[in-house]
Backbone as a ProteinNet text record, in pm:
[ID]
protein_1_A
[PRIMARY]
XXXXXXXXXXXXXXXXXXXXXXXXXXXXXXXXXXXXXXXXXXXXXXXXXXXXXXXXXXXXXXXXXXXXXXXXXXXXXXXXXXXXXXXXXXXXXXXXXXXXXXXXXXXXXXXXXXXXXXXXXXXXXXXXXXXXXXXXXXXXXXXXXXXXXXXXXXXXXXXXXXXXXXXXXXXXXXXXXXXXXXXXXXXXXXXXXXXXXXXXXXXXXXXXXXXXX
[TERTIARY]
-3638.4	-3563.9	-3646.1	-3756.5	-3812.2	-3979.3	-3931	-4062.5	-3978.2	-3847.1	-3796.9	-3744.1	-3709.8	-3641.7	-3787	-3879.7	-3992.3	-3986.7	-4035.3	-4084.7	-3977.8	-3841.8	-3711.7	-3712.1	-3738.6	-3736.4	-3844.5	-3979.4	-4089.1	-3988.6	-3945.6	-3962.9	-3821.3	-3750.1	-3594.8	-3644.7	-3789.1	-3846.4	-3887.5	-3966.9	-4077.1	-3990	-3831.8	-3756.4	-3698.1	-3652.7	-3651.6	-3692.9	-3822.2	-3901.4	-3938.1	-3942.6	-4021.3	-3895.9	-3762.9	-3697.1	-3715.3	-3756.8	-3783.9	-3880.7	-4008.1	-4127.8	-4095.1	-4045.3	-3971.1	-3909.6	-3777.3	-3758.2	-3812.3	-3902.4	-4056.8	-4120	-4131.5	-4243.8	-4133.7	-3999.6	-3955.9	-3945.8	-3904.8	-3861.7	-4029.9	-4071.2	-4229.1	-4284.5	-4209.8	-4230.5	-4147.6	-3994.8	-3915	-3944.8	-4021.9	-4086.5	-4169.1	-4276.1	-4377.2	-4296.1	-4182.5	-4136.9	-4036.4	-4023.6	-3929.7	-4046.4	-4152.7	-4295.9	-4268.2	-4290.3	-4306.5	-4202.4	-4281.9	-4197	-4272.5	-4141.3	-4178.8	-4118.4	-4258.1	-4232.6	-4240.8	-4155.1	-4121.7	-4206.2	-4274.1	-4382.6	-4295.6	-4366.8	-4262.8	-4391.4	-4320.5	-4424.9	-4428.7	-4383.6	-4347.6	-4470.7	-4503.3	-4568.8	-4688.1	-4743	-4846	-4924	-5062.3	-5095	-5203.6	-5234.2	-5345.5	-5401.1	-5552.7	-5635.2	-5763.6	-5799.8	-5893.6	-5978.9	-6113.5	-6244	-6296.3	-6345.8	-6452.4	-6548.9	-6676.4	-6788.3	-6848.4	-6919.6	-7011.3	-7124.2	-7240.8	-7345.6	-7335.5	-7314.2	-7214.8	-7184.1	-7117.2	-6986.3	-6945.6	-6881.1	-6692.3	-6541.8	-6455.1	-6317.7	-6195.9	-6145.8	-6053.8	-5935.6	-5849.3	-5697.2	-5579.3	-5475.5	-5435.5	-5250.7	-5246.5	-5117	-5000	-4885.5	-4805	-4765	-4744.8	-4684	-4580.1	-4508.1	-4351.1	-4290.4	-4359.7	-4257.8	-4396.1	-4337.4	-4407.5	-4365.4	-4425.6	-4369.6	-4490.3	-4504	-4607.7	-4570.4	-4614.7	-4619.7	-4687.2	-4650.6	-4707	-4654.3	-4775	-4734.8	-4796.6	-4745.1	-4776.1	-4805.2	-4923	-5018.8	-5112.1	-5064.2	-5158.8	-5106.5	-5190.3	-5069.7	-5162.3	-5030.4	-5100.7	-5126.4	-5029.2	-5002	-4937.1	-4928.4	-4873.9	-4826.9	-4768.6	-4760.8	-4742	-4815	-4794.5	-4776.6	-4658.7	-4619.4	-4671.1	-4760.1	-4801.5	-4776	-4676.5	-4642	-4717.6	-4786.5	-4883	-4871	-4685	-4645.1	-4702.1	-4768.2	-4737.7	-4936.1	-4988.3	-5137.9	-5135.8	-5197.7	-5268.2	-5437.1	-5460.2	-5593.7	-5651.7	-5654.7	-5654.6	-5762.6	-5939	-5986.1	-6029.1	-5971.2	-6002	-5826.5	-5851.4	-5731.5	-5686.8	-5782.6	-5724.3	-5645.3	-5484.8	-5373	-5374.2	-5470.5	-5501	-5561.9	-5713.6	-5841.1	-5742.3	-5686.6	-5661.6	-5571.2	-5435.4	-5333.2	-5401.8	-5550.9	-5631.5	-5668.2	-5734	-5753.6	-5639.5	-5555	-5426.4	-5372.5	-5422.8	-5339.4	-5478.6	-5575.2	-5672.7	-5659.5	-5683.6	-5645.6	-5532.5	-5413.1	-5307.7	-5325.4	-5418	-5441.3	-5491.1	-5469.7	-5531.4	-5703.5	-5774.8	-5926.9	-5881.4	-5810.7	-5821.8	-5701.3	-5543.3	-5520.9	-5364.3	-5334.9	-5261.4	-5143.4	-5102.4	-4986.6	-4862.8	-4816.7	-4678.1	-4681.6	-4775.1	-4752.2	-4727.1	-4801.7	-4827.4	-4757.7	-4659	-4607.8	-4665.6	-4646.5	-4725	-4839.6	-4883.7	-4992.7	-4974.2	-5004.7	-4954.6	-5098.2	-5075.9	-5201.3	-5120.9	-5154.4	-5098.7	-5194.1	-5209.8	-5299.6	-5295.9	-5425.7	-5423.2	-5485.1	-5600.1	-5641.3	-5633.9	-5675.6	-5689.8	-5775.8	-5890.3	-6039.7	-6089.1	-6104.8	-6151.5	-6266.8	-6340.2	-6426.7	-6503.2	-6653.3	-6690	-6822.5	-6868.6	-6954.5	-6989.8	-6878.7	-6885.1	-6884.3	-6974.6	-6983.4	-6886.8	-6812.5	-6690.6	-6588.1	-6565.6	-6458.9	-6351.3	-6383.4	-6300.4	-6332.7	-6162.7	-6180.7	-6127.5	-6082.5	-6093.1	-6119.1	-6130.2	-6181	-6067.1	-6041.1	-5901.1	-5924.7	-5880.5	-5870.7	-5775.8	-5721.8	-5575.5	-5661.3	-5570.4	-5502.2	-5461.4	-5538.2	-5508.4	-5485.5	-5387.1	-5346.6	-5287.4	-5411.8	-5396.7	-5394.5	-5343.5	-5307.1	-5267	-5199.4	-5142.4	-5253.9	-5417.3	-5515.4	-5511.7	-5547	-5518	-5712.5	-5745.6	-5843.7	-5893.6	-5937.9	-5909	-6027.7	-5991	-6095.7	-6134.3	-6195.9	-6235.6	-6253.6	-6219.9	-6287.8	-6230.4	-6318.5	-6342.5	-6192.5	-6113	-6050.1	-5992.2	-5925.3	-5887.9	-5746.4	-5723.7	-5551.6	-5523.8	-5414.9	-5359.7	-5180.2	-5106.6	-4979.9	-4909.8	-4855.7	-4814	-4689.9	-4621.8	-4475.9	-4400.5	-4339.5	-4278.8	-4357.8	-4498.8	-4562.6	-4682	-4685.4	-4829.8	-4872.6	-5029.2	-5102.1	-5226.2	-5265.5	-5400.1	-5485.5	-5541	-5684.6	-5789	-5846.9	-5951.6	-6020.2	-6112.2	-6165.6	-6233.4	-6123	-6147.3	-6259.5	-6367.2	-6441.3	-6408	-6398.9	-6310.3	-6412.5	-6432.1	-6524.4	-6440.6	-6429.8	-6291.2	-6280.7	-6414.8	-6450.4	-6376.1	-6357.7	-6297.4	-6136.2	-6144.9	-6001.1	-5941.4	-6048	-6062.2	-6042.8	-6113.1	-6102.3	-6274.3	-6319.3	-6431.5	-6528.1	-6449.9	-6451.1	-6520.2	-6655.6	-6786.8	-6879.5	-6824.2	-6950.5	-7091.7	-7166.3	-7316.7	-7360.7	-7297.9	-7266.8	-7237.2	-7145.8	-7112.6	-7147.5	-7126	-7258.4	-7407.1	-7499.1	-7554.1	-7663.3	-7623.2	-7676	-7564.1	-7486.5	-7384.2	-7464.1	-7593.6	-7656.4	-7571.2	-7601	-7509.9	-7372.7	-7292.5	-7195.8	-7138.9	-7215.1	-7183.5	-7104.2	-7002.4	-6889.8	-6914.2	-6900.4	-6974.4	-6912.2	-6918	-6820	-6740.7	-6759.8	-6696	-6633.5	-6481.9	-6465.4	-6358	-6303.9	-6327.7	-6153.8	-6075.3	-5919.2	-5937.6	-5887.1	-5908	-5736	-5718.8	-5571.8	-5518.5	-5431.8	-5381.1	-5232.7	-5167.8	-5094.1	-5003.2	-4847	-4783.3	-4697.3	-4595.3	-4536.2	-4442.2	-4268.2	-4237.4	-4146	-4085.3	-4000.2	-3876.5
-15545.8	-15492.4	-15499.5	-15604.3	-15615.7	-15496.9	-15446.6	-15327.7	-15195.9	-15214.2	-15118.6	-15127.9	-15282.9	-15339.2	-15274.9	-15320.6	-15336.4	-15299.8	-15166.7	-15027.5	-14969.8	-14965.1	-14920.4	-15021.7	-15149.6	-15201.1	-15179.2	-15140.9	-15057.8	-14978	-14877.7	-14730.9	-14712.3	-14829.4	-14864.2	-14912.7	-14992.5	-15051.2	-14961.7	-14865.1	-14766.4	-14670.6	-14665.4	-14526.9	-14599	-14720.1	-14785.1	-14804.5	-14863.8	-14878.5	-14696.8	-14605.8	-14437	-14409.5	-14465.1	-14431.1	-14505.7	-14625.4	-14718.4	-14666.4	-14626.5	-14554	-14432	-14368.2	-14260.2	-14259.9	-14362.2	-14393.7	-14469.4	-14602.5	-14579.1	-14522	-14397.6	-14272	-14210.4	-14229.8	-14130.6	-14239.9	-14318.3	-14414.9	-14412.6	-14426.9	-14432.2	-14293.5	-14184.7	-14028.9	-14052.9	-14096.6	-14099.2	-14157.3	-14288.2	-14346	-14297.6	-14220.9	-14149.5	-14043.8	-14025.8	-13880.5	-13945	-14046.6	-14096.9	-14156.4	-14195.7	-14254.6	-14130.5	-14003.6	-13869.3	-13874.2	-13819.6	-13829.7	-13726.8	-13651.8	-13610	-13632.1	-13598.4	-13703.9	-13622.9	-13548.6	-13458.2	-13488.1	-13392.2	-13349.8	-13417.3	-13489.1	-13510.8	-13416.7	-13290.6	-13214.9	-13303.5	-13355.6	-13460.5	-13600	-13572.6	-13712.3	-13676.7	-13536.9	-13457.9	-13392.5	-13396.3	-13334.1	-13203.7	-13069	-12991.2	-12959.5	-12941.6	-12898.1	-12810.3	-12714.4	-12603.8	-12629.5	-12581.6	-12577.9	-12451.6	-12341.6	-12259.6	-12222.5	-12208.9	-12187.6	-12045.2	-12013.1	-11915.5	-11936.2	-11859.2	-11856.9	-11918.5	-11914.7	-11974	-12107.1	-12135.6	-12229.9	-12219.6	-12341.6	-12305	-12342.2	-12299.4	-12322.3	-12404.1	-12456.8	-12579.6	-12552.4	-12591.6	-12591.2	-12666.2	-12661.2	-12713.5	-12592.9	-12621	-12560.9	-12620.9	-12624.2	-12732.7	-12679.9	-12771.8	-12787	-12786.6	-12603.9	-12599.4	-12680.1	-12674.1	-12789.2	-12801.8	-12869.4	-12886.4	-13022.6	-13083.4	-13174.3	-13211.6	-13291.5	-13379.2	-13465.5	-13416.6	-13436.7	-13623.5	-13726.3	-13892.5	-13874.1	-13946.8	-14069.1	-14188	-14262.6	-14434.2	-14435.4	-14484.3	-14495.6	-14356.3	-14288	-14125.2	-14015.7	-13942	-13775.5	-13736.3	-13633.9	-13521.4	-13389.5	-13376.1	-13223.9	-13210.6	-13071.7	-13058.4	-12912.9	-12842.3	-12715.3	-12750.8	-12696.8	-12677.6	-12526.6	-12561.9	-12401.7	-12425.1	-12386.1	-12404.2	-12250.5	-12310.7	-12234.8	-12121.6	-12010.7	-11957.3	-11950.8	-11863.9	-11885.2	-12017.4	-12109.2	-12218	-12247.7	-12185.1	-12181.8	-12200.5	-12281.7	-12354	-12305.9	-12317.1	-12319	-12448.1	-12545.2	-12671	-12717.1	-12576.9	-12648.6	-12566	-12450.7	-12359.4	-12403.3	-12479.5	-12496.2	-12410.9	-12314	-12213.5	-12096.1	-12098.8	-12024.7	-11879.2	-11822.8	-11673.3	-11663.6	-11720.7	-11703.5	-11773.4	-11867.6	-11946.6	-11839.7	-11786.9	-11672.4	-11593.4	-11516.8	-11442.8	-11450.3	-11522.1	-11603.5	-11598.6	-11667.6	-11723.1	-11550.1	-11477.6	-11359.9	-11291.2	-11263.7	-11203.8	-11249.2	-11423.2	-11510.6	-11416	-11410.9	-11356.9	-11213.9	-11169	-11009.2	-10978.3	-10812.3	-10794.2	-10816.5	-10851.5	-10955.6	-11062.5	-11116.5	-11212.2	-11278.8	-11305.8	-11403.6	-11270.9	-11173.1	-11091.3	-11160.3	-11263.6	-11359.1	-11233.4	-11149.1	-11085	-11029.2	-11033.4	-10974.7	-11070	-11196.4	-11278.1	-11415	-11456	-11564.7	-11648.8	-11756.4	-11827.1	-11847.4	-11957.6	-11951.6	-12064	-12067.1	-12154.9	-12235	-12368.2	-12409.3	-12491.9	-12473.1	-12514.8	-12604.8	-12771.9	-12853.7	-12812.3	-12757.9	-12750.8	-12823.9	-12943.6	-13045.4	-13153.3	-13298.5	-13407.9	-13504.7	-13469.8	-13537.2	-13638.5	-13787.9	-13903.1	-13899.3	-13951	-13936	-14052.3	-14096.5	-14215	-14169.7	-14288.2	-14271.2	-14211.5	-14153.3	-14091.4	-14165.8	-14125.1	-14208	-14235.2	-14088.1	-14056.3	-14140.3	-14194.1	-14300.3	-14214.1	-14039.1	-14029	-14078.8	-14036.6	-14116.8	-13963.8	-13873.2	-13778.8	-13597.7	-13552	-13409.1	-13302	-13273.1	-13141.6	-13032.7	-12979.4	-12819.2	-12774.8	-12637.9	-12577.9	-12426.2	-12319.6	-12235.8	-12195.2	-12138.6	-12123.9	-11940.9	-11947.5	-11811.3	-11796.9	-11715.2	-11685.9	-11540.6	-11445.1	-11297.6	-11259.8	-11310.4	-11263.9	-11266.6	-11306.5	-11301.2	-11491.4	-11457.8	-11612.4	-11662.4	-11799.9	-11824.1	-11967.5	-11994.9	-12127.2	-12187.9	-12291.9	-12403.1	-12556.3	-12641.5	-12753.2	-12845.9	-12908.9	-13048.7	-13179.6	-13265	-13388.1	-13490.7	-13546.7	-13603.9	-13796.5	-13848	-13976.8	-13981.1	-14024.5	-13983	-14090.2	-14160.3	-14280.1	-14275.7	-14355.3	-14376	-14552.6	-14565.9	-14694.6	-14703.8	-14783.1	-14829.8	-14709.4	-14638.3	-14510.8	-14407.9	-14405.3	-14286.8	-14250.1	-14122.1	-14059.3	-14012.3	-14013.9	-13941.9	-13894.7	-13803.1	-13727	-13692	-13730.9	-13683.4	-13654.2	-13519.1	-13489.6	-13364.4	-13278	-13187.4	-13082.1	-12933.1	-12875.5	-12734.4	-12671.7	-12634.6	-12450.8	-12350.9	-12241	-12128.2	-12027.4	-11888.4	-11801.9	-11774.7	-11691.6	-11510.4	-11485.8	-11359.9	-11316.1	-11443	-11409.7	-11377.3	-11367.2	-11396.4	-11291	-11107.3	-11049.1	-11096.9	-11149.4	-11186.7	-11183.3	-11079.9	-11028	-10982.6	-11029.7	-10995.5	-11090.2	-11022.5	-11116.3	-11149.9	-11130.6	-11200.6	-11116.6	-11204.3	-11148.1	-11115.9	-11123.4	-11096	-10931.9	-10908.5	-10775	-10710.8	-10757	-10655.7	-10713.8	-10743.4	-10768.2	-10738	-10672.2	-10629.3	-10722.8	-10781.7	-10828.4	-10917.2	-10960.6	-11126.4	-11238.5	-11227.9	-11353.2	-11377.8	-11277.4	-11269.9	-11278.1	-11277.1	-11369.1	-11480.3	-11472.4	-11557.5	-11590.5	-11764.1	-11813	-11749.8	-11738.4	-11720.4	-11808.6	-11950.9	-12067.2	-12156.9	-12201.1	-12258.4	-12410.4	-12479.2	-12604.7	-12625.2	-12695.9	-12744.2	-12900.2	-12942.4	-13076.4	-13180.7	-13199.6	-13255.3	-13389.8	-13486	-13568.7	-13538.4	-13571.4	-13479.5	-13644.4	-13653.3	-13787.9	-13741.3	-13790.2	-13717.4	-13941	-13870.8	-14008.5	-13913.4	-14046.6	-14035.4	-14040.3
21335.7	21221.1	21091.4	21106.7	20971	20943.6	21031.5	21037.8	20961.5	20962.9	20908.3	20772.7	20754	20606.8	20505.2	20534.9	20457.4	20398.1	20454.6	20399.8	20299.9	20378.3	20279.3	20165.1	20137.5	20013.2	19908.1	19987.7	19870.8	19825.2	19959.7	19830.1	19775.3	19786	19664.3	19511.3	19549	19419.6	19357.9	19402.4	19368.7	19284.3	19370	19324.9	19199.8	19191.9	19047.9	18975.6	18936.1	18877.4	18800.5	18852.2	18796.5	18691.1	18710.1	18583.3	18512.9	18518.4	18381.1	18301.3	18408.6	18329.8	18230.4	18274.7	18231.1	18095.2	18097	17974.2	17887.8	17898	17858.3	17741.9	17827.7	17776.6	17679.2	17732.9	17625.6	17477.5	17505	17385.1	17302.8	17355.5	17284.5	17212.7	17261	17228.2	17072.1	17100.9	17042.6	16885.7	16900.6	16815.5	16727.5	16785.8	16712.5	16641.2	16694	16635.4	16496.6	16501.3	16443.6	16312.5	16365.3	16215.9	16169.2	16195.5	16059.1	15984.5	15867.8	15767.7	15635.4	15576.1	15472.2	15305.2	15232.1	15154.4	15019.8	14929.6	14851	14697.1	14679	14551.4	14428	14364.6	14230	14104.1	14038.3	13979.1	13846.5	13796	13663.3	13717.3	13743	13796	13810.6	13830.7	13958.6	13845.2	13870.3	13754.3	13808.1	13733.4	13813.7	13707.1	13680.4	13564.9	13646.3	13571	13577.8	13512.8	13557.6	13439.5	13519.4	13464.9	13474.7	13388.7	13425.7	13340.4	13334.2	13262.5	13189.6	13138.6	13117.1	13095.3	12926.5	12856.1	12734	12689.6	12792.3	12773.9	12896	12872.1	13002.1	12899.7	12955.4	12909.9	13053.7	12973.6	13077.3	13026.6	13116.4	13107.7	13205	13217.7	13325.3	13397.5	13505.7	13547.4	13614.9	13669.6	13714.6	13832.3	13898	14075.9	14023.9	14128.6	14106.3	14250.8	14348.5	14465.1	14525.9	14640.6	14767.2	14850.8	14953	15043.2	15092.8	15149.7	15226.6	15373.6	15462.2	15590.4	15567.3	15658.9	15632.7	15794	15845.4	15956.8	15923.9	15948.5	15923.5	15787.6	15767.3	15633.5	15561.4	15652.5	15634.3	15570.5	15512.3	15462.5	15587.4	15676.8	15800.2	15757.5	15659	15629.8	15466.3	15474.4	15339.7	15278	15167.6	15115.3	14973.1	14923.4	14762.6	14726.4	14592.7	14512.8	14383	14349.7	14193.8	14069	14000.8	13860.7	13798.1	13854.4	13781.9	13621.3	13584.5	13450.7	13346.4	13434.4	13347.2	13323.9	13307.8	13279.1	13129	13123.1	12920.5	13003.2	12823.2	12799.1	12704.7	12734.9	12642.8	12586.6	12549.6	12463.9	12386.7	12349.1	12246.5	12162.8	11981.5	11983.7	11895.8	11842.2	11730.3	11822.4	11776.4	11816.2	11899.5	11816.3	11837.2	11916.8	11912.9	12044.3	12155.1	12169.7	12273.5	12357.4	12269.4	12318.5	12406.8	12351.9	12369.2	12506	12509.2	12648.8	12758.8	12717	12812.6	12882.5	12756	12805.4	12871.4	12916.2	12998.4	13119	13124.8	13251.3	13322.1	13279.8	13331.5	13400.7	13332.5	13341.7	13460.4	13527.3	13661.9	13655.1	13567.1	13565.9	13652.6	13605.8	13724.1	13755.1	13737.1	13827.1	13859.3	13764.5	13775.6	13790.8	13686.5	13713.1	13686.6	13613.7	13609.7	13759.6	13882.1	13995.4	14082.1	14041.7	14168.3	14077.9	14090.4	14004.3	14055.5	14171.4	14225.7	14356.1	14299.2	14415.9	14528.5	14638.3	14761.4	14800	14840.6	14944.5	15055.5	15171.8	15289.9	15376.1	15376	15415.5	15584.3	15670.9	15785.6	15896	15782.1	15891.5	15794.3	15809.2	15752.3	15805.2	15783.2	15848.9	15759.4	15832.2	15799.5	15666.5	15602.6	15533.2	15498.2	15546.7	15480.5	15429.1	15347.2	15265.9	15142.6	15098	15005.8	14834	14746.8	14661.1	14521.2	14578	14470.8	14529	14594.7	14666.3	14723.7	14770.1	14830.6	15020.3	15049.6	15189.3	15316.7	15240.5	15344	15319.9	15427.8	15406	15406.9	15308.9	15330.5	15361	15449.1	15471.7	15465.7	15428.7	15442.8	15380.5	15394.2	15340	15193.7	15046	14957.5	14942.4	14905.6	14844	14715.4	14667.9	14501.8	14542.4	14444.4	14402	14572.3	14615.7	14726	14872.1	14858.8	14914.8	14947.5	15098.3	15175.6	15246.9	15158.8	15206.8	15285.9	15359.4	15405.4	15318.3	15287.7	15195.7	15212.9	15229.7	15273.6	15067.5	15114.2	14973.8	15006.9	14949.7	14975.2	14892.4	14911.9	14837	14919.2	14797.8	14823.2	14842.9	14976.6	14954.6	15039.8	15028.9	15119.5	15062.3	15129.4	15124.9	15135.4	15030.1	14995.2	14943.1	14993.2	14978.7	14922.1	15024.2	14975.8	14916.1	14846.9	14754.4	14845.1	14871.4	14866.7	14821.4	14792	14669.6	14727.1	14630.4	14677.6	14557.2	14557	14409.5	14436.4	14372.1	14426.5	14331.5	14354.5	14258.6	14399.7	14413	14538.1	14432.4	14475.6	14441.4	14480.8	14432.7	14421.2	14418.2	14507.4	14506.3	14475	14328.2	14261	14339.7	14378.1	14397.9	14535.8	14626.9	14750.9	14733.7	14624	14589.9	14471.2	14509	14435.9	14277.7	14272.5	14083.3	14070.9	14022.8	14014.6	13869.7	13802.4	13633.1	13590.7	13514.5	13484.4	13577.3	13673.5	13842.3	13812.5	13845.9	13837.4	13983.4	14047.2	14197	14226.4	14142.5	14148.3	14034.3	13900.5	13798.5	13720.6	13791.3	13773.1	13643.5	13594.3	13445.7	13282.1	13371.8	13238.4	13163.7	13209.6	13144	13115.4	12957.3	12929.9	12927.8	12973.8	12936.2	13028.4	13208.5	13314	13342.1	13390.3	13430.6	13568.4	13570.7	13735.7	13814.8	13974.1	14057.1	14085.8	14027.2	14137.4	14026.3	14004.3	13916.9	14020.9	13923	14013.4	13972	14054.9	14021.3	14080.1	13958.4	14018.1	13994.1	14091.3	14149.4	14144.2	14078.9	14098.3	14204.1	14333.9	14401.8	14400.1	14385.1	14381.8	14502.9	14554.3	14639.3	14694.4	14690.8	14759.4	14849.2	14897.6	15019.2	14952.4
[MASK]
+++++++++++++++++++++++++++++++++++++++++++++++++++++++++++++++++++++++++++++++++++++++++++++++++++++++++++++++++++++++++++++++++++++++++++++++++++++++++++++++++++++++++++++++++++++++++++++++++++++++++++++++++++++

C-alpha cells in the first residue's frame, strides 16, 4: 500500500504548494503596483528660465509650468508630463518698458514661438537613465518628448532629480536646437549672409521642477 501512498502524497504537496506560489507572485506584483505613485507639479513652487544668445549679446527671461504630474517609484521620478504657459513669457534683462514689450512681442510672433497659435508647450519624460560622474552634481539622464509650435522632438539632458519625504524635484539646464522646431529667424544655418545679426540656433531652459504627493 505504501508504493501507492507515496507518490499520491508528493503530488497532494506539489498540487498545494503551486497555489501558494501563485499568490506569492501575485501579492509581490501587487506591491510593486501599489510603490507607483504620482506626484502633482506645484507651478508656485517650480521655476523655468530661458537664455538665448546672438552674435551681440544674449537676452534671458523666464516662463511658468501650467500643470503636470510626475510618475515616483520608491525613491525615483520614472516618468513625467509637463504643460508650460507659453502666454506667460518675460523678458527679464532688457528693463526699459518699450524695447523689452518689443521683444516680448517678436518672441511671440510667427519668428519664432507663434504663441497666439500655439498657447502651450508640452514635454513628456520617456526614459530616466542613471548618471555618474558628472561634475555639475547631476545624477541622471532625461529623455522625453518636447513639443513647441505644435512640432514634437525627442531630447536628452543631464539633470539632478531624487524624491524625499513626499516631494520630487528635478533641476537641470536642457540644451534646445530652436531650428528643429521651425523657429528659424536669424539662424546662420539658413541665411547665411545675416553676420552679426545672427541669432544662435541653440538656446538653453533651465528648470527647477517641485512636484508632491
Amino acid at each position: 500500500m505504501n508504493k501507492f501512498f507515496l507518490p499520491a502524497l508528493l503530488a497532494a504537496s506539489l498540487l498545494a504548494a503551486a497555489p501558494a506560489s501563485a499568490q506569492k507572485k501575485a501579492k509581490t506584483a501587487s506591491a510593486q503596483t501599489a510603490s507607483a505613485a504620482t506626484y502633482q507639479l506645484q507651478p508656485q513652487l517650480s521655476t523655468l528660465g530661458w537664455e538665448g544668445k546672438k552674435v551681440t549679446g544674449a537676452h534671458n527671461g523666464t516662463m511658468q509650468f501650467q500643470s503636470g504630474a510626475v510618475a515616483v517609484r520608491g525613491n525615483q521620478i520614472t516618468g513625467g508630463k509637463f504643460v508650460v504657459d507659453m502666454n506667460s513669457l518675460k523678458v527679464e534683462d532688457i528693463k526699459d518698458a518699450d524695447s523689452n514689450g518689443k521683444l516680448v512681442g517678436h518672441l511671440r510672433s510667427d519668428d519664432f514661438f507663434s504663441i497666439d497659435k500655439n498657447a502651450s508647450s508640452t514635454f513628456t519624460i520617456t526614459s530616466i537613465a542613471p548618471l555618474r560622474g558628472d561634475a555639475k552634481g547631476n545624477n541622471s539622464t532625461i529623455t522625453g518628448d518636447l513639443t513647441i509650435k505644435g512640432i514634437t522632438q525627442r531630447i536628452s539632458f543631464p539633470a539632478k532629480t531624487g524624491v524625499k519625504g513626499g516631494v520630487a524635484s528635478a533641476t537641470g539646464v536642457a540644451t534646445i536646437d530652436r531650428t528643429k522646431f521651425d523657429i528659424k529667424y536669424g539662424s546662420k544655418s539658413f541665411f547665411e549672409s545675416i553676420g552679426d545679426k545672427a541669432i544662435m540656433d541653440e538656446f538653453t531652459l533651465s528648470f527647477n521642477v517641485i512636484a508632491k504627493k
